[in-house]
PDB file of C-alpha atoms in Angstrom:
ATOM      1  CA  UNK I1235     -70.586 -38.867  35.087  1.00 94.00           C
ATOM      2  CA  UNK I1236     -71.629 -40.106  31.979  1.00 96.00           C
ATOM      3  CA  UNK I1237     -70.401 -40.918  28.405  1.00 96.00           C
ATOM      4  CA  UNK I1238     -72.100 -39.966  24.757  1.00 95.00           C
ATOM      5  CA  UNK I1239     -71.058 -41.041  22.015  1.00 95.00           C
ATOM      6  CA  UNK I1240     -72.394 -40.173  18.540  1.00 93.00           C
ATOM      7  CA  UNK I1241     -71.644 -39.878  14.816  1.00 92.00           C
ATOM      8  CA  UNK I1242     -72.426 -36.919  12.708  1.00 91.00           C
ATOM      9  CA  UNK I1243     -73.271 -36.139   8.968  1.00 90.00           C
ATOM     10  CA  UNK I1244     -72.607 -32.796   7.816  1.00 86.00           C
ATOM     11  CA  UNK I1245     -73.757 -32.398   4.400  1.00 84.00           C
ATOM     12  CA  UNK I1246     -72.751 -28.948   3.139  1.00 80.00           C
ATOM     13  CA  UNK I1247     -72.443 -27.173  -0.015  1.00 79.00           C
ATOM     14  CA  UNK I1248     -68.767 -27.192  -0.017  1.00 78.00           C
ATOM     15  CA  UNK I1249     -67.753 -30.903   1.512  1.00 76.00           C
ATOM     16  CA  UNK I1250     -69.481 -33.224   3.154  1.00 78.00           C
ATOM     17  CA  UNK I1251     -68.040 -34.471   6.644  1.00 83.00           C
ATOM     18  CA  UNK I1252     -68.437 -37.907   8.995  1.00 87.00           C
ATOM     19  CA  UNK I1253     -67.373 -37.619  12.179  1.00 91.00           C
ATOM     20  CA  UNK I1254     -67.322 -39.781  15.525  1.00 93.00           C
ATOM     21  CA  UNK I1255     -67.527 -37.457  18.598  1.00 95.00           C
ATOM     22  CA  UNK I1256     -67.597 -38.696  22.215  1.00 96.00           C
ATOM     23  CA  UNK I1257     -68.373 -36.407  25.239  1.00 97.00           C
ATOM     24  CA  UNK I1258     -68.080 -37.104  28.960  1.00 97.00           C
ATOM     25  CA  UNK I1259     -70.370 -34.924  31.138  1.00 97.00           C
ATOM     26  CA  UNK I1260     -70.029 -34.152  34.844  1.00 97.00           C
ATOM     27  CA  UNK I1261     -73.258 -33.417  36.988  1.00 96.00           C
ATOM     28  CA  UNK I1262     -71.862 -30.106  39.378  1.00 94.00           C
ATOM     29  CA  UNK I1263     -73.787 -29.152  42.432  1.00 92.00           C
ATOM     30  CA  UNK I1264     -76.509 -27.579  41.391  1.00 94.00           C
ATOM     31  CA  UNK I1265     -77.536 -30.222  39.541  1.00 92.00           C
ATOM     32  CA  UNK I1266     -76.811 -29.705  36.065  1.00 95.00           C
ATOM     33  CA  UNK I1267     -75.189 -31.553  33.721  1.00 96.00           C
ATOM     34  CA  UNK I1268     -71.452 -30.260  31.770  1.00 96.00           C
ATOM     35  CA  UNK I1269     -69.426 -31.500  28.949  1.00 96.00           C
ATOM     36  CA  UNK I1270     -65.670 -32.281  31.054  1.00 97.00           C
ATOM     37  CA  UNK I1271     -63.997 -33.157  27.537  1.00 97.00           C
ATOM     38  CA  UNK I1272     -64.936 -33.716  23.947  1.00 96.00           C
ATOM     39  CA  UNK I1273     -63.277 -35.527  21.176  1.00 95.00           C
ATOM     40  CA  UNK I1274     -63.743 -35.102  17.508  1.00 93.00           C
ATOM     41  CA  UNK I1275     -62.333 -37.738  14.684  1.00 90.00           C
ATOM     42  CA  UNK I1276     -63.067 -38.215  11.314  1.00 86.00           C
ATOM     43  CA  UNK I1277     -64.853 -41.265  10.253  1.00 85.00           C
ATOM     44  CA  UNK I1278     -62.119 -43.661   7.882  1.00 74.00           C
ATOM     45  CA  UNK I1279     -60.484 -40.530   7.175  1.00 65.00           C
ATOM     46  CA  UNK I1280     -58.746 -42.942   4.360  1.00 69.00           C
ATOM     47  CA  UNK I1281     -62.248 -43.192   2.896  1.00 69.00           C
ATOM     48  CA  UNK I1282     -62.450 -39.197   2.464  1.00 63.00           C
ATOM     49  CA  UNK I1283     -62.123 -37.197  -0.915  1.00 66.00           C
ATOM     50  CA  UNK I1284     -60.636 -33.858   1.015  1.00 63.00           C
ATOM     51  CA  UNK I1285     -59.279 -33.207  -2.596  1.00 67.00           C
ATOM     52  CA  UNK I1286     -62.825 -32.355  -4.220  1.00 62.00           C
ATOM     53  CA  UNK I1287     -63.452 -29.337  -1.246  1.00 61.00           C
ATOM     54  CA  UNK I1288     -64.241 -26.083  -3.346  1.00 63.00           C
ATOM     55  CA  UNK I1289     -61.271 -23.086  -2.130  1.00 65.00           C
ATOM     56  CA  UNK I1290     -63.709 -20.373   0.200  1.00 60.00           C
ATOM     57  CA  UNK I1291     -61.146 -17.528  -0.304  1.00 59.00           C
TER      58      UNK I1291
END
């Protein structure tokens, strides 16, 4: 098994997003490597402006 953990930045043109993300992979039998479980959470979501996100439809 192992563990990533990351953060990522996505800038876009309607809102820009921070998230933490953490994965835990499995190696199977034929040797290759699988995401088991993933978690997404926003970064100080008390820091975030979700208010200033233009409306798509």
């Amino acid at each position: 098994m192992a563990l990533l953990t990351y953060q990522l930045y996505a800038n876009t043109n309607l809102i820009d997003m921070k998230y933490n993300c953490i994965e835990l992979y499995q190696q199977e039998g034929d040797s290759q490597w699988r995401v088991i479980h993933s978690t997404w959470s926003f970064i100080r979501p008390m820091d975030m402006d979700f208010g200033s996100a233009e409306k798509i439809v």
